[in-house]
Coordinates of N, CA and C in Angstrom, one line a residue:
X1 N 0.8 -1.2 0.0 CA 0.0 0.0 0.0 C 0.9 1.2 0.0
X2 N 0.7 2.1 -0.6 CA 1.0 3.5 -0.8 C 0.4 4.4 0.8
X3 N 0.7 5.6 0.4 CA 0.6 6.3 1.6 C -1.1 6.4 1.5
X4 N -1.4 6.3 0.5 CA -3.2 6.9 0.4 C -4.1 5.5 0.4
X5 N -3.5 4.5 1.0 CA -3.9 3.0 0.9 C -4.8 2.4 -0.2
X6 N -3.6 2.9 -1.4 CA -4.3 2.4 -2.8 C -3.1 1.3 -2.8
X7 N -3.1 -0.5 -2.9 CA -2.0 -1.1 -3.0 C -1.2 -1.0 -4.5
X8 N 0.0 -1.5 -4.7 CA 0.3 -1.7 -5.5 C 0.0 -1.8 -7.5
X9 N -0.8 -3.0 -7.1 CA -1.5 -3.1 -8.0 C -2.3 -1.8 -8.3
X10 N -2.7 -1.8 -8.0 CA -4.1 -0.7 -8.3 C -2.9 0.8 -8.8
X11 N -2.2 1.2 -8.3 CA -1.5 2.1 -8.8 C -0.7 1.9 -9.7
X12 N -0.2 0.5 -9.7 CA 0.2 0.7 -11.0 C -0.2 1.1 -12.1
X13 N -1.5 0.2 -12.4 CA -2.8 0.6 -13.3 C -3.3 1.9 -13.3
X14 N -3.4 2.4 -12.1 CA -3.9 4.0 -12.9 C -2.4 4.4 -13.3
X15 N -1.3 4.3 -13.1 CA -0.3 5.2 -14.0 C -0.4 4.5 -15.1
X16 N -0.5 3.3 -15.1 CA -0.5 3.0 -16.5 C -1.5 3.3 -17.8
X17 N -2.5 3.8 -16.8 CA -3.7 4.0 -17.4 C -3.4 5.8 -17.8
X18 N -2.8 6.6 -17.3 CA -2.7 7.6 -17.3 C -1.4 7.7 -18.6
X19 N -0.5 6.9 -18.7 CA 0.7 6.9 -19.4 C 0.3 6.4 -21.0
X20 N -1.0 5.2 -20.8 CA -1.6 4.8 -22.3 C -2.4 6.3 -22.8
X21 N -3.3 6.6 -21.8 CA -4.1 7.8 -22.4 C -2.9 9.4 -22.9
X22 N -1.7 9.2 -22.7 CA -1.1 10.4 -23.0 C -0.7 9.7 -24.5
X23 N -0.4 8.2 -24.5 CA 0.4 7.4 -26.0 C -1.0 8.1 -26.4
X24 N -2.4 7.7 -26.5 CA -3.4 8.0 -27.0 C -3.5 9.1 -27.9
X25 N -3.4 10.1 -27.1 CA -3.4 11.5 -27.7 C -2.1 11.8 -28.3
X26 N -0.9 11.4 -28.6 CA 0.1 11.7 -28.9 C -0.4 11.1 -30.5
X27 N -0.4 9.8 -30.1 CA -0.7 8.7 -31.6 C -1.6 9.7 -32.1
X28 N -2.8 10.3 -31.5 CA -3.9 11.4 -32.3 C -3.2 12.4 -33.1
X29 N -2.1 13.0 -32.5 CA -1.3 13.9 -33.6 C -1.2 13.3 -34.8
X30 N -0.2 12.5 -34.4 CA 0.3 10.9 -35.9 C -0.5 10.7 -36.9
X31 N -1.8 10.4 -36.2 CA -3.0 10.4 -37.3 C -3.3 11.6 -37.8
X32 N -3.8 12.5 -37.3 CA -4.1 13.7 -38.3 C -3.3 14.2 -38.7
X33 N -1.8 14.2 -38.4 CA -0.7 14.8 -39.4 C -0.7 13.4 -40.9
X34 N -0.9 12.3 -40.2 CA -1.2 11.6 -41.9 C -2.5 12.1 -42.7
X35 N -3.6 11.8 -41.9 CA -4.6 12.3 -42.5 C -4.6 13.6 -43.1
X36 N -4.1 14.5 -43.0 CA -3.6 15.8 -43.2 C -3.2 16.2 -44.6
X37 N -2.0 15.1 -44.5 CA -1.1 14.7 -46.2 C -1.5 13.7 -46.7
X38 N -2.8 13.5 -46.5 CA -3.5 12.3 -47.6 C -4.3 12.6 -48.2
X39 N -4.6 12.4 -50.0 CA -5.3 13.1 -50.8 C -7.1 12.1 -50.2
X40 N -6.5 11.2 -49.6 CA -8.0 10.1 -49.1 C -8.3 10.7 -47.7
X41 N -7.5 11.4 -47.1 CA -7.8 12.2 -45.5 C -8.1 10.9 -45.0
X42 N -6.4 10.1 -45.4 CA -6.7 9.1 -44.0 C -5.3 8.7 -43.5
X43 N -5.7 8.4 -42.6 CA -3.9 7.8 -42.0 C -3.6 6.3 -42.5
X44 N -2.4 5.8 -42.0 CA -1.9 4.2 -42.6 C -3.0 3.7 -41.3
X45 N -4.0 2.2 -41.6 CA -4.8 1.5 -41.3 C -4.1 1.2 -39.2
X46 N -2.7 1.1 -39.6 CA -2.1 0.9 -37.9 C -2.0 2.4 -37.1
X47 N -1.9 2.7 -37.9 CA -1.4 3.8 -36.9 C -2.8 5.0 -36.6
X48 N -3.8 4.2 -37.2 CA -5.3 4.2 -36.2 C -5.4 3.4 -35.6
X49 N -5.1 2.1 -35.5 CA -5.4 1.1 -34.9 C -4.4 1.6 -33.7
X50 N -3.6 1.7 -33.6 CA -2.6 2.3 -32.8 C -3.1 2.7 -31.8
X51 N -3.7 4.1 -32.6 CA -4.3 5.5 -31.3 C -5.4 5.1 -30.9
X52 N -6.2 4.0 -31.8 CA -7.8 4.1 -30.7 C -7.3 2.5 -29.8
X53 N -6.2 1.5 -30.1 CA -6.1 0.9 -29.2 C -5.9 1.9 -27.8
X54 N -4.5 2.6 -28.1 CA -4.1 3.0 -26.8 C -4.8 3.9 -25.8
X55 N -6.2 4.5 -26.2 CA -7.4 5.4 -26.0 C -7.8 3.9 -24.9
X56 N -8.3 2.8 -26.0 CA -9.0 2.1 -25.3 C -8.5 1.3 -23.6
X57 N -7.1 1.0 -24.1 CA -6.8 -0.1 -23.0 C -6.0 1.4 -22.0
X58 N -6.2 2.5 -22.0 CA -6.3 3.6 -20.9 C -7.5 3.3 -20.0
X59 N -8.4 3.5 -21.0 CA -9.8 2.9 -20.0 C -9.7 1.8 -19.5
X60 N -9.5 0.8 -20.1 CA -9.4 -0.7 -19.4 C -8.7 -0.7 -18.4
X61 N -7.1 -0.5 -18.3 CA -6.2 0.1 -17.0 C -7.3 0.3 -15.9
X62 N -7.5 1.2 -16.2 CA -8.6 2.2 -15.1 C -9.8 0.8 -14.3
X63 N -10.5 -0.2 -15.4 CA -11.1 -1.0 -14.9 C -9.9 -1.9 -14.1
X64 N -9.0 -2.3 -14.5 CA -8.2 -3.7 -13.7 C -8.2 -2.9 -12.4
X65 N -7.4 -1.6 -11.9 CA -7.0 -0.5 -11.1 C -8.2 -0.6 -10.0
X66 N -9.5 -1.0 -10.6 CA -10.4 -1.0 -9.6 C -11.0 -2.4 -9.1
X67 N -10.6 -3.7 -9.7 CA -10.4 -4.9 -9.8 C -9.6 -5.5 -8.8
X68 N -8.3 -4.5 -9.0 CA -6.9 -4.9 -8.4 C -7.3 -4.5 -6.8
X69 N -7.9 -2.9 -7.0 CA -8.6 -3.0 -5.2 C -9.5 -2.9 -4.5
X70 N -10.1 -3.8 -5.3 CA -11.1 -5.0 -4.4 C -10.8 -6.4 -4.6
X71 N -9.8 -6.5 -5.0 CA -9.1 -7.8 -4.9 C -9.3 -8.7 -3.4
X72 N -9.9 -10.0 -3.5 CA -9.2 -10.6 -1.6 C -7.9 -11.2 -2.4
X73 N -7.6 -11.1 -3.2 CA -6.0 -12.0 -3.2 C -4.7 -11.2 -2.7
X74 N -3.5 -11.5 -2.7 CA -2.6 -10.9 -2.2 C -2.5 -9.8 -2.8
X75 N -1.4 -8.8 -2.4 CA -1.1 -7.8 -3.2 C -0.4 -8.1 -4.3
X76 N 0.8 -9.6 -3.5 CA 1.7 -9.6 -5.2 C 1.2 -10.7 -6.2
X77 N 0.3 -11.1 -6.2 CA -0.8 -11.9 -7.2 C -1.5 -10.7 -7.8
X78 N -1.9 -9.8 -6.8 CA -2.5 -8.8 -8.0 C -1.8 -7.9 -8.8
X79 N -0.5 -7.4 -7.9 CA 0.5 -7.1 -8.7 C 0.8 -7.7 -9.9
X80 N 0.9 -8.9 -9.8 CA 2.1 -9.6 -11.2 C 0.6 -10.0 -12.1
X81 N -0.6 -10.2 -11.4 CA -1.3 -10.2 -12.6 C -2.3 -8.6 -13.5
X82 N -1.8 -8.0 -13.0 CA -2.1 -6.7 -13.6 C -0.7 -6.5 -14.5
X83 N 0.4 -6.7 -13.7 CA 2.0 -6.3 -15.1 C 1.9 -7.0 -16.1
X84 N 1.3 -8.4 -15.8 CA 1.2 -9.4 -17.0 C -0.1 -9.0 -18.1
X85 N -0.6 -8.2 -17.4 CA -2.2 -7.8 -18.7 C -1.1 -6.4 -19.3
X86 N -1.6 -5.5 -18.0 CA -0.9 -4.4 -18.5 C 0.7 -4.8 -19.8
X87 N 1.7 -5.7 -19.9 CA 2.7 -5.8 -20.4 C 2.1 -5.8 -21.6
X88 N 1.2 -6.6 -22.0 CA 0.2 -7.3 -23.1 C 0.0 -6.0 -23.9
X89 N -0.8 -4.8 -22.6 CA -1.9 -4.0 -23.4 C -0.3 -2.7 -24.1
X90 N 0.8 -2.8 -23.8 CA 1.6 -2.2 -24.3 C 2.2 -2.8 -25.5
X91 N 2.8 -3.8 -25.4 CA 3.4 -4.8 -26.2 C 2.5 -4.6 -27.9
X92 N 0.8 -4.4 -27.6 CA 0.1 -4.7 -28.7 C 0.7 -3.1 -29.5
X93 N 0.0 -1.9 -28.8 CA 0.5 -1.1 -28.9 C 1.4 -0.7 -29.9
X94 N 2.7 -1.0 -28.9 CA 4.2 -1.2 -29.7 C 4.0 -1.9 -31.4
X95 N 3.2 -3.0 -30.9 CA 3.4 -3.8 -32.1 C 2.2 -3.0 -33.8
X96 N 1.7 -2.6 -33.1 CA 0.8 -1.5 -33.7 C 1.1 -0.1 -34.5
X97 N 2.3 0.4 -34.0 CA 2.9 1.4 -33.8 C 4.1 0.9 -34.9
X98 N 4.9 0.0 -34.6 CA 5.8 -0.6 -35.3 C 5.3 -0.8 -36.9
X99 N 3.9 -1.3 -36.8 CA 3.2 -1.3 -38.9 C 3.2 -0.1 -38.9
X100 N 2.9 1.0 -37.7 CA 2.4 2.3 -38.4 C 3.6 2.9 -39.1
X101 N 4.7 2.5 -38.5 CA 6.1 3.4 -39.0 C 6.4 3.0 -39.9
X102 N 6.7 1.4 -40.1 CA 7.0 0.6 -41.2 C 6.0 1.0 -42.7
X103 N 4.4 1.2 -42.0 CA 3.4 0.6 -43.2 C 4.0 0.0 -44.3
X104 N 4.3 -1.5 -43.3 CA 4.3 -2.7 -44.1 C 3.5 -3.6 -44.8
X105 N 2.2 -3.6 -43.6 CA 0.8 -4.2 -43.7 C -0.4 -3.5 -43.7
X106 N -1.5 -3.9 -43.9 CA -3.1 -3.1 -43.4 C -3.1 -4.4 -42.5
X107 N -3.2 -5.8 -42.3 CA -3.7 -7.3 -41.7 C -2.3 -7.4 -41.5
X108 N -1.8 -7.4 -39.9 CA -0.3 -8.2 -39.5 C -0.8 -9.8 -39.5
X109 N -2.2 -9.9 -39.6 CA -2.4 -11.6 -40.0 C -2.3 -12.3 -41.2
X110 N -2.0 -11.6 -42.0 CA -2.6 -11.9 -43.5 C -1.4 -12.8 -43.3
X111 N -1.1 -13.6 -44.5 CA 0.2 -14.5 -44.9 C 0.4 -14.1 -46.5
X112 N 1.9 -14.0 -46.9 CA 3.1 -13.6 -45.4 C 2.9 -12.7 -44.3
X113 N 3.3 -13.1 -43.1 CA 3.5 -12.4 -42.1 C 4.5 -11.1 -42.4
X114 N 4.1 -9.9 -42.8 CA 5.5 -8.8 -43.0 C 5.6 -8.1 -41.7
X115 N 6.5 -7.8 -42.1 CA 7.6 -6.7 -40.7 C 8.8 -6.4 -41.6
X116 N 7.8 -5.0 -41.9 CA 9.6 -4.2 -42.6 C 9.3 -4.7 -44.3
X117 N 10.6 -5.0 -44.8 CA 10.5 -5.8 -46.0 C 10.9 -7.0 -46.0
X118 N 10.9 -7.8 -44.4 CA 10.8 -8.9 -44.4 C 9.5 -9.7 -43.7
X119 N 9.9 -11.4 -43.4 CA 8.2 -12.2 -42.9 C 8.8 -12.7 -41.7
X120 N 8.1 -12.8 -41.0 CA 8.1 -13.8 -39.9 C 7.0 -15.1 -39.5
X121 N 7.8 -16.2 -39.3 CA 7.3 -17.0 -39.2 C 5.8 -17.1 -38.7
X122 N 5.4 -18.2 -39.4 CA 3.5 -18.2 -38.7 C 3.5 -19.0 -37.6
X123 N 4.3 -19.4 -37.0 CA 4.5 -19.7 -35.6 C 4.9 -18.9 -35.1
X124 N 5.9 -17.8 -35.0 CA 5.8 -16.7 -34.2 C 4.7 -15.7 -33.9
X125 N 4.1 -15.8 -34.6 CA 2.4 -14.7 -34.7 C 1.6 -15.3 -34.1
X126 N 1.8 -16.9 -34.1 CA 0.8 -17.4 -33.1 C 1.3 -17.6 -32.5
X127 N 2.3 -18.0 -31.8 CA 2.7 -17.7 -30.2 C 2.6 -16.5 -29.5
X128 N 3.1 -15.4 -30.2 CA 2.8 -14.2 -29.9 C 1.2 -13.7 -29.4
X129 N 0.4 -14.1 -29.9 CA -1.3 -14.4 -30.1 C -1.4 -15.2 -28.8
X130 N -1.1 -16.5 -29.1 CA -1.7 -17.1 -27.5 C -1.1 -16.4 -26.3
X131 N 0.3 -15.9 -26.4 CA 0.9 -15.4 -25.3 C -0.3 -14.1 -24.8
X132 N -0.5 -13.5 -26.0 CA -0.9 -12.3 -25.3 C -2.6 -12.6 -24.9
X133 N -3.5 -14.1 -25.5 CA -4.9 -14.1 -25.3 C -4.9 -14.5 -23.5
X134 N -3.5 -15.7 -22.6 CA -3.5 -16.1 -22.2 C -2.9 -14.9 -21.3
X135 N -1.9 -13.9 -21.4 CA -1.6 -12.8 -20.4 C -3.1 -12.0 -20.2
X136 N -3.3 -11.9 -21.0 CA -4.6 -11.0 -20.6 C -5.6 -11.4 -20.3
X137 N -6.3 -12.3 -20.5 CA -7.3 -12.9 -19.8 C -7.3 -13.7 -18.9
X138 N -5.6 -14.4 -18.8 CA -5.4 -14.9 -17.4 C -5.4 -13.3 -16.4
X139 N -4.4 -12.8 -16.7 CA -4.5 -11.5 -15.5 C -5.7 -10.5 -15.1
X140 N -6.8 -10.7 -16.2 CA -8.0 -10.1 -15.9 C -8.8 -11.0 -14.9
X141 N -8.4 -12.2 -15.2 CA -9.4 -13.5 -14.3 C -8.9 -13.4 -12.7
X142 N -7.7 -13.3 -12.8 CA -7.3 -13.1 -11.5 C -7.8 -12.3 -11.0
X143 N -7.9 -10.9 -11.0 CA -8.2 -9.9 -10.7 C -10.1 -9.8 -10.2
X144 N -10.3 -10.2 -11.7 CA -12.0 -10.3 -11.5 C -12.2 -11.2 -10.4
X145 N -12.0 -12.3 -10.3 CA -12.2 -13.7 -9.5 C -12.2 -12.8 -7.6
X146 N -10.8 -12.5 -7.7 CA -10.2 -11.8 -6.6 C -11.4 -10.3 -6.1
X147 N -12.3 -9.7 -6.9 CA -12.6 -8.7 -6.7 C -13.9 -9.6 -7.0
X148 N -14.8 -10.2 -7.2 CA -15.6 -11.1 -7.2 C -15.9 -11.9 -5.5
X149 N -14.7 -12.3 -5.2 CA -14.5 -12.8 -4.2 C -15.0 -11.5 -2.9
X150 N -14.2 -10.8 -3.2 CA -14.5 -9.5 -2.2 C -16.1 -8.9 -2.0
X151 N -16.5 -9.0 -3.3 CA -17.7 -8.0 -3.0 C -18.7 -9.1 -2.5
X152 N -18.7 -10.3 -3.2 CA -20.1 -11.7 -2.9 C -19.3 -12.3 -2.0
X153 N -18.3 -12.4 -1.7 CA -17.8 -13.6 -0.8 C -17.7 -14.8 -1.8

């Protein structure tokens, strides 16, 4: 617990939540300076995907943050399962962010897999994929379960 008895977890999430919603608005420039110099007034398909992801999982932050305290589980269960979502909700981000600079792709699913002017394997996209379905919904489960627990018993 912090001095204002918000624990760990829970603060992390609101900074994190506060640090996505600044990526948010920053990516927002990104887009309208593409949209800006496009004769279609649009930006590359990621680097919208980008800015309304990082809009969105600011908000979500905000839900885990209130998850995390009403948690009955420990603090460092809720800790490491909020770093493990939150890692996720960055990582996508990043990887979002990474087509937008490249604009390699419109679909990082399509086959070939590009990155840059090269491919990456179709087993690394789906590991990548389970890793991030199983970080994030495992660390939301925890949390919910844990804050589930608290309010019904």
């Amino acid at each position: 617990m912090n001095g204002m008895g918000i624990g760990s977890a829970a603060a992390l999430c609101v900074a994190a939540s506060g640090s996505l919603l600044m990526v948010g608005m920053l990516t927002g420039i990104w887009k309208y300076l593409q949209m800006s110099r496009s004769p279609e007034g649009l930006a590359h398909p990621y680097v919208d995907i980008c800015h309304r992801t990082a809009l969105l999982y600011s908000f979500a932050a905000l839900v885990l943050a209130a998850l995390a305290h009403f948690s009955a589980w420990s603090e460092t269960l809720n800790f490491w399962a909020a770093a493990v979502t939150l890692f996720y909700f960055v990582a996508a981000i990043a990887n979002y962010a990474l087509h937008g600079v490249l604009q390699d792709t419109d679909n990082q699913l399509r086959r070939p897999h590009r990155l840059g002017s090269g491919t990456v394997p179709g087993a690394v996209i789906h590991a990548a994929m389970l890793g991030l379905i199983v970080g994030e919904v495992g660390g939301l489960s925890v949390l919910l379960s844990g804050a589930l627990k608290t309010l019904y018993g």
